[in-house]
């Protein structure tokens, strides 16, 4: 192990001299000196007297003392404000010339603000398309929501408003359904708000009457309900004892008259089915009314009666005495077209015969 080399001699410290702070001009010995120092010179006589007095207290200069007159005294600091220093323009520090303007408070000659009477307008900056589109969408959405809210409010007022309650009901196009019977069935609708009544509610009330096929309901402000009734057409009539019954194409009784000679019953030209044929067999009766239901109204008006011994032997008796052999219920639509054409024809081949057989509609036969 090698010996450690000797340490170099320490560098002697530099002697420091504590500088005593001279008292300020205003007598404040403890105040800190300002950043801007101004040095003042003291008179030579005052300096000499201070040096003479630097000896022991109360003793003057002796013979061995050397009195050195000082021309000037060490400069001392004086606290002065920036306003005092630069109060005289000659005392202000020189300004550095520079092409760049120095920031500072505006002078009176500078116009930093626009006058109120100045007509200058700000430059228009174009709005981005994205911002414009977004604003239009928000505006359109606001209008839509407002419109929907108004409509909902109006509908709510009309739907629940007691000002639109039903006080009058008008029944139209009712033929077999009497006015008194219709008013009796529609009685629960009185006093209900008009917007709450529709076809479904009216048809439900009239479902007890088989003559009603459909209804059309209209409201008339402020308190009137109009009901248009579409009835099943009667296709056959049966005299059961002293009552005259009307049947639809489904074999259902749609109207009954206590007096067979009732004028209202005469308004309907319906073929009559004998009581024996109607009561003997339900299948035969259903076939007869189904065949009559295939006929147009003009053809039924030319019929006097209908009869059948079986479901395949339906016969129709015309008002002039001619007999139409229909046969079964199959191909009923084609047979109806052929019969309508024969009834409209004035040819002697059809008018001067007793029997017209259309059981095969492609080749009608007369006898």
PDB file of N, CA and C in Angstrom, residues 118-178:
ATOM      1  N   UNK A 118     -66.782  56.846 -34.305  1.00  0.00           N
ATOM      2  CA  UNK A 118     -66.029  56.236 -35.395  1.00  0.00           C
ATOM      3  C   UNK A 118     -66.916  55.256 -36.147  1.00  0.00           C
ATOM      4  N   UNK A 119     -66.894  55.338 -37.458  1.00  0.00           N
ATOM      5  CA  UNK A 119     -67.738  54.473 -38.295  1.00  0.00           C
ATOM      6  C   UNK A 119     -67.054  53.162 -38.651  1.00  0.00           C
ATOM      7  N   UNK A 120     -65.915  52.887 -38.097  1.00  0.00           N
ATOM      8  CA  UNK A 120     -65.212  51.654 -38.452  1.00  0.00           C
ATOM      9  C   UNK A 120     -65.991  50.440 -37.953  1.00  0.00           C
ATOM     10  N   UNK A 121     -66.081  49.417 -38.745  1.00  0.00           N
ATOM     11  CA  UNK A 121     -66.783  48.181 -38.406  1.00  0.00           C
ATOM     12  C   UNK A 121     -65.779  47.061 -38.253  1.00  0.00           C
ATOM     13  N   UNK A 122     -66.089  46.102 -37.343  1.00  0.00           N
ATOM     14  CA  UNK A 122     -65.161  44.973 -37.191  1.00  0.00           C
ATOM     15  C   UNK A 122     -65.167  44.109 -38.443  1.00  0.00           C
ATOM     16  N   UNK A 123     -64.034  43.524 -38.670  1.00  0.00           N
ATOM     17  CA  UNK A 123     -63.921  42.644 -39.837  1.00  0.00           C
ATOM     18  C   UNK A 123     -64.797  41.410 -39.661  1.00  0.00           C
ATOM     19  N   UNK A 124     -65.577  41.072 -40.666  1.00  0.00           N
ATOM     20  CA  UNK A 124     -66.420  39.857 -40.542  1.00  0.00           C
ATOM     21  C   UNK A 124     -65.572  38.601 -40.702  1.00  0.00           C
ATOM     22  N   UNK A 125     -65.715  37.721 -39.735  1.00  0.00           N
ATOM     23  CA  UNK A 125     -65.014  36.447 -39.802  1.00  0.00           C
ATOM     24  C   UNK A 125     -66.008  35.359 -40.205  1.00  0.00           C
ATOM     25  N   UNK A 126     -65.753  34.603 -41.245  1.00  0.00           N
ATOM     26  CA  UNK A 126     -66.708  33.547 -41.678  1.00  0.00           C
ATOM     27  C   UNK A 126     -66.828  32.456 -40.641  1.00  0.00           C
ATOM     28  N   UNK A 127     -68.078  32.021 -40.420  1.00  0.00           N
ATOM     29  CA  UNK A 127     -68.345  30.953 -39.456  1.00  0.00           C
ATOM     30  C   UNK A 127     -68.048  29.596 -40.084  1.00  0.00           C
ATOM     31  N   UNK A 128     -67.398  28.696 -39.358  1.00  0.00           N
ATOM     32  CA  UNK A 128     -67.126  27.364 -39.924  1.00  0.00           C
ATOM     33  C   UNK A 128     -68.415  26.652 -40.304  1.00  0.00           C
ATOM     34  N   UNK A 129     -68.334  25.870 -41.359  1.00  0.00           N
ATOM     35  CA  UNK A 129     -69.514  25.156 -41.845  1.00  0.00           C
ATOM     36  C   UNK A 129     -70.028  24.168 -40.809  1.00  0.00           C
ATOM     37  N   UNK A 130     -69.123  23.568 -40.058  1.00  0.00           N
ATOM     38  CA  UNK A 130     -69.545  22.600 -39.033  1.00  0.00           C
ATOM     39  C   UNK A 130     -70.395  23.292 -37.976  1.00  0.00           C
ATOM     40  N   UNK A 131     -69.993  24.486 -37.567  1.00  0.00           N
ATOM     41  CA  UNK A 131     -70.749  25.219 -36.550  1.00  0.00           C
ATOM     42  C   UNK A 131     -72.115  25.627 -37.093  1.00  0.00           C
ATOM     43  N   UNK A 132     -72.149  26.070 -38.365  1.00  0.00           N
ATOM     44  CA  UNK A 132     -73.437  26.465 -38.957  1.00  0.00           C
ATOM     45  C   UNK A 132     -74.385  25.283 -39.067  1.00  0.00           C
ATOM     46  N   UNK A 133     -73.863  24.142 -39.513  1.00  0.00           N
ATOM     47  CA  UNK A 133     -74.705  22.935 -39.626  1.00  0.00           C
ATOM     48  C   UNK A 133     -75.227  22.502 -38.271  1.00  0.00           C
ATOM     49  N   UNK A 134     -74.371  22.553 -37.272  1.00  0.00           N
ATOM     50  CA  UNK A 134     -74.797  22.145 -35.930  1.00  0.00           C
ATOM     51  C   UNK A 134     -75.867  23.086 -35.376  1.00  0.00           C
ATOM     52  N   UNK A 135     -75.708  24.391 -35.656  1.00  0.00           N
ATOM     53  CA  UNK A 135     -76.699  25.344 -35.175  1.00  0.00           C
ATOM     54  C   UNK A 135     -78.045  25.136 -35.880  1.00  0.00           C
ATOM     55  N   UNK A 136     -78.005  24.855 -37.188  1.00  0.00           N
ATOM     56  CA  UNK A 136     -79.262  24.598 -37.908  1.00  0.00           C
ATOM     57  C   UNK A 136     -79.944  23.333 -37.397  1.00  0.00           C
ATOM     58  N   UNK A 137     -79.164  22.311 -37.102  1.00  0.00           N
ATOM     59  CA  UNK A 137     -79.758  21.081 -36.575  1.00  0.00           C
ATOM     60  C   UNK A 137     -80.411  21.321 -35.227  1.00  0.00           C
ATOM     61  N   UNK A 138     -79.721  22.079 -34.362  1.00  0.00           N
ATOM     62  CA  UNK A 138     -80.316  22.365 -33.057  1.00  0.00           C
ATOM     63  C   UNK A 138     -81.581  23.191 -33.204  1.00  0.00           C
ATOM     64  N   UNK A 139     -81.574  24.162 -34.130  1.00  0.00           N
ATOM     65  CA  UNK A 139     -82.766  24.978 -34.333  1.00  0.00           C
ATOM     66  C   UNK A 139     -83.924  24.141 -34.876  1.00  0.00           C
ATOM     67  N   UNK A 140     -83.604  23.254 -35.851  1.00  0.00           N
ATOM     68  CA  UNK A 140     -84.648  22.401 -36.414  1.00  0.00           C
ATOM     69  C   UNK A 140     -85.194  21.437 -35.371  1.00  0.00           C
ATOM     70  N   UNK A 141     -84.290  20.885 -34.544  1.00  0.00           N
ATOM     71  CA  UNK A 141     -84.744  19.992 -33.485  1.00  0.00           C
ATOM     72  C   UNK A 141     -85.628  20.717 -32.480  1.00  0.00           C
ATOM     73  N   UNK A 142     -85.265  21.954 -32.158  1.00  0.00           N
ATOM     74  CA  UNK A 142     -86.093  22.718 -31.226  1.00  0.00           C
ATOM     75  C   UNK A 142     -87.479  22.987 -31.779  1.00  0.00           C
ATOM     76  N   UNK A 143     -87.545  23.363 -33.076  1.00  0.00           N
ATOM     77  CA  UNK A 143     -88.867  23.594 -33.684  1.00  0.00           C
ATOM     78  C   UNK A 143     -89.683  22.311 -33.706  1.00  0.00           C
ATOM     79  N   UNK A 144     -89.041  21.182 -34.011  1.00  0.00           N
ATOM     80  CA  UNK A 144     -89.785  19.911 -34.072  1.00  0.00           C
ATOM     81  C   UNK A 144     -90.336  19.536 -32.708  1.00  0.00           C
ATOM     82  N   UNK A 145     -89.500  19.665 -31.681  1.00  0.00           N
ATOM     83  CA  UNK A 145     -89.956  19.321 -30.330  1.00  0.00           C
ATOM     84  C   UNK A 145     -91.090  20.255 -29.899  1.00  0.00           C
ATOM     85  N   UNK A 146     -90.960  21.532 -30.225  1.00  0.00           N
ATOM     86  CA  UNK A 146     -92.035  22.463 -29.872  1.00  0.00           C
ATOM     87  C   UNK A 146     -93.340  22.151 -30.583  1.00  0.00           C
ATOM     88  N   UNK A 147     -93.246  21.810 -31.879  1.00  0.00           N
ATOM     89  CA  UNK A 147     -94.455  21.488 -32.638  1.00  0.00           C
ATOM     90  C   UNK A 147     -95.125  20.224 -32.106  1.00  0.00           C
ATOM     91  N   UNK A 148     -94.292  19.205 -31.803  1.00  0.00           N
ATOM     92  CA  UNK A 148     -94.857  17.963 -31.252  1.00  0.00           C
ATOM     93  C   UNK A 148     -95.524  18.230 -29.909  1.00  0.00           C
ATOM     94  N   UNK A 149     -94.880  19.067 -29.098  1.00  0.00           N
ATOM     95  CA  UNK A 149     -95.492  19.391 -27.810  1.00  0.00           C
ATOM     96  C   UNK A 149     -96.832  20.100 -27.955  1.00  0.00           C
ATOM     97  N   UNK A 150     -96.909  21.022 -28.928  1.00  0.00           N
ATOM     98  CA  UNK A 150     -98.184  21.722 -29.154  1.00  0.00           C
ATOM     99  C   UNK A 150     -99.259  20.743 -29.632  1.00  0.00           C
ATOM    100  N   UNK A 151     -98.892  19.846 -30.553  1.00  0.00           N
ATOM    101  CA  UNK A 151     -99.865  18.875 -31.049  1.00  0.00           C
ATOM    102  C   UNK A 151    -100.351  17.950 -29.939  1.00  0.00           C
ATOM    103  N   UNK A 152     -99.416  17.501 -29.106  1.00  0.00           N
ATOM    104  CA  UNK A 152     -99.814  16.628 -27.996  1.00  0.00           C
ATOM    105  C   UNK A 152    -100.759  17.366 -27.050  1.00  0.00           C
ATOM    106  N   UNK A 153    -100.455  18.636 -26.782  1.00  0.00           N
ATOM    107  CA  UNK A 153    -101.325  19.402 -25.895  1.00  0.00           C
ATOM    108  C   UNK A 153    -102.717  19.582 -26.501  1.00  0.00           C
ATOM    109  N   UNK A 154    -102.762  19.878 -27.811  1.00  0.00           N
ATOM    110  CA  UNK A 154    -104.062  20.057 -28.466  1.00  0.00           C
ATOM    111  C   UNK A 154    -104.864  18.767 -28.457  1.00  0.00           C
ATOM    112  N   UNK A 155    -104.194  17.657 -28.786  1.00  0.00           N
ATOM    113  CA  UNK A 155    -104.895  16.362 -28.794  1.00  0.00           C
ATOM    114  C   UNK A 155    -105.385  16.004 -27.396  1.00  0.00           C
ATOM    115  N   UNK A 156    -104.539  16.281 -26.394  1.00  0.00           N
ATOM    116  CA  UNK A 156    -104.967  15.984 -25.036  1.00  0.00           C
ATOM    117  C   UNK A 156    -106.180  16.797 -24.619  1.00  0.00           C
ATOM    118  N   UNK A 157    -106.184  18.077 -25.003  1.00  0.00           N
ATOM    119  CA  UNK A 157    -107.342  18.916 -24.653  1.00  0.00           C
ATOM    120  C   UNK A 157    -108.600  18.437 -25.358  1.00  0.00           C
ATOM    121  N   UNK A 158    -108.462  18.122 -26.662  1.00  0.00           N
ATOM    122  CA  UNK A 158    -109.639  17.671 -27.406  1.00  0.00           C
ATOM    123  C   UNK A 158    -110.126  16.308 -26.941  1.00  0.00           C
ATOM    124  N   UNK A 159    -109.173  15.441 -26.557  1.00  0.00           N
ATOM    125  CA  UNK A 159    -109.562  14.073 -26.194  1.00  0.00           C
ATOM    126  C   UNK A 159    -110.295  14.023 -24.861  1.00  0.00           C
ATOM    127  N   UNK A 160    -109.881  14.872 -23.925  1.00  0.00           N
ATOM    128  CA  UNK A 160    -110.480  14.826 -22.593  1.00  0.00           C
ATOM    129  C   UNK A 160    -111.373  16.030 -22.287  1.00  0.00           C
ATOM    130  N   UNK A 161    -111.542  16.912 -23.251  1.00  0.00           N
ATOM    131  CA  UNK A 161    -112.303  18.124 -22.970  1.00  0.00           C
ATOM    132  C   UNK A 161    -113.784  17.818 -22.773  1.00  0.00           C
ATOM    133  N   UNK A 162    -114.384  18.329 -21.713  1.00  0.00           N
ATOM    134  CA  UNK A 162    -115.837  18.133 -21.529  1.00  0.00           C
ATOM    135  C   UNK A 162    -116.675  19.004 -22.455  1.00  0.00           C
ATOM    136  N   UNK A 163    -116.021  19.906 -23.194  1.00  0.00           N
ATOM    137  CA  UNK A 163    -116.779  20.767 -24.105  1.00  0.00           C
ATOM    138  C   UNK A 163    -117.211  20.028 -25.364  1.00  0.00           C
ATOM    139  N   UNK A 164    -116.609  18.862 -25.647  1.00  0.00           N
ATOM    140  CA  UNK A 164    -116.909  18.122 -26.864  1.00  0.00           C
ATOM    141  C   UNK A 164    -117.660  16.825 -26.563  1.00  0.00           C
ATOM    142  N   UNK A 165    -118.463  16.816 -25.535  1.00  0.00           N
ATOM    143  CA  UNK A 165    -119.246  15.623 -25.220  1.00  0.00           C
ATOM    144  C   UNK A 165    -120.405  15.459 -26.205  1.00  0.00           C
ATOM    145  N   UNK A 166    -120.809  14.203 -26.409  1.00  0.00           N
ATOM    146  CA  UNK A 166    -121.857  13.882 -27.386  1.00  0.00           C
ATOM    147  C   UNK A 166    -123.227  14.187 -26.788  1.00  0.00           C
ATOM    148  N   UNK A 167    -123.963  15.025 -27.512  1.00  0.00           N
ATOM    149  CA  UNK A 167    -125.343  15.337 -27.125  1.00  0.00           C
ATOM    150  C   UNK A 167    -126.359  14.905 -28.173  1.00  0.00           C
ATOM    151  N   UNK A 168    -125.890  14.656 -29.391  1.00  0.00           N
ATOM    152  CA  UNK A 168    -126.788  14.271 -30.477  1.00  0.00           C
ATOM    153  C   UNK A 168    -126.142  13.137 -31.277  1.00  0.00           C
ATOM    154  N   UNK A 169    -126.955  12.132 -31.670  1.00  0.00           N
ATOM    155  CA  UNK A 169    -126.509  11.011 -32.497  1.00  0.00           C
ATOM    156  C   UNK A 169    -127.461  10.895 -33.683  1.00  0.00           C
ATOM    157  N   UNK A 170    -126.888  10.974 -34.878  1.00  0.00           N
ATOM    158  CA  UNK A 170    -127.664  10.844 -36.106  1.00  0.00           C
ATOM    159  C   UNK A 170    -127.336   9.502 -36.769  1.00  0.00           C
ATOM    160  N   UNK A 171    -128.378   8.723 -37.067  1.00  0.00           N
ATOM    161  CA  UNK A 171    -128.228   7.413 -37.709  1.00  0.00           C
ATOM    162  C   UNK A 171    -128.691   7.547 -39.154  1.00  0.00           C
ATOM    163  N   UNK A 172    -127.828   7.122 -40.074  1.00  0.00           N
ATOM    164  CA  UNK A 172    -128.120   7.260 -41.495  1.00  0.00           C
ATOM    165  C   UNK A 172    -128.024   5.907 -42.203  1.00  0.00           C
ATOM    166  N   UNK A 173    -128.781   5.809 -43.323  1.00  0.00           N
ATOM    167  CA  UNK A 173    -128.798   4.647 -44.218  1.00  0.00           C
ATOM    168  C   UNK A 173    -129.260   3.373 -43.513  1.00  0.00           C
ATOM    169  N   UNK A 174    -129.993   3.517 -42.479  1.00  0.00           N
ATOM    170  CA  UNK A 174    -130.576   2.345 -41.818  1.00  0.00           C
ATOM    171  C   UNK A 174    -131.923   2.037 -42.483  1.00  0.00           C
ATOM    172  N   UNK A 175    -132.064   0.786 -42.919  1.00  0.00           N
ATOM    173  CA  UNK A 175    -133.286   0.380 -43.611  1.00  0.00           C
ATOM    174  C   UNK A 175    -134.059  -0.635 -42.777  1.00  0.00           C
ATOM    175  N   UNK A 176    -133.446  -1.765 -42.541  1.00  0.00           N
ATOM    176  CA  UNK A 176    -134.100  -2.784 -41.720  1.00  0.00           C
ATOM    177  C   UNK A 176    -133.957  -2.485 -40.231  1.00  0.00           C
ATOM    178  N   UNK A 177    -132.912  -1.822 -39.863  1.00  0.00           N
ATOM    179  CA  UNK A 177    -132.734  -1.435 -38.458  1.00  0.00           C
ATOM    180  C   UNK A 177    -133.490  -0.141 -38.212  1.00  0.00           C
ATOM    181  N   UNK A 178    -134.445  -0.204 -37.324  1.00  0.00           N
ATOM    182  CA  UNK A 178    -135.279   0.966 -37.067  1.00  0.00           C
ATOM    183  C   UNK A 178    -134.513   2.034 -36.294  1.00  0.00           C
TER     184      UNK A 178
END
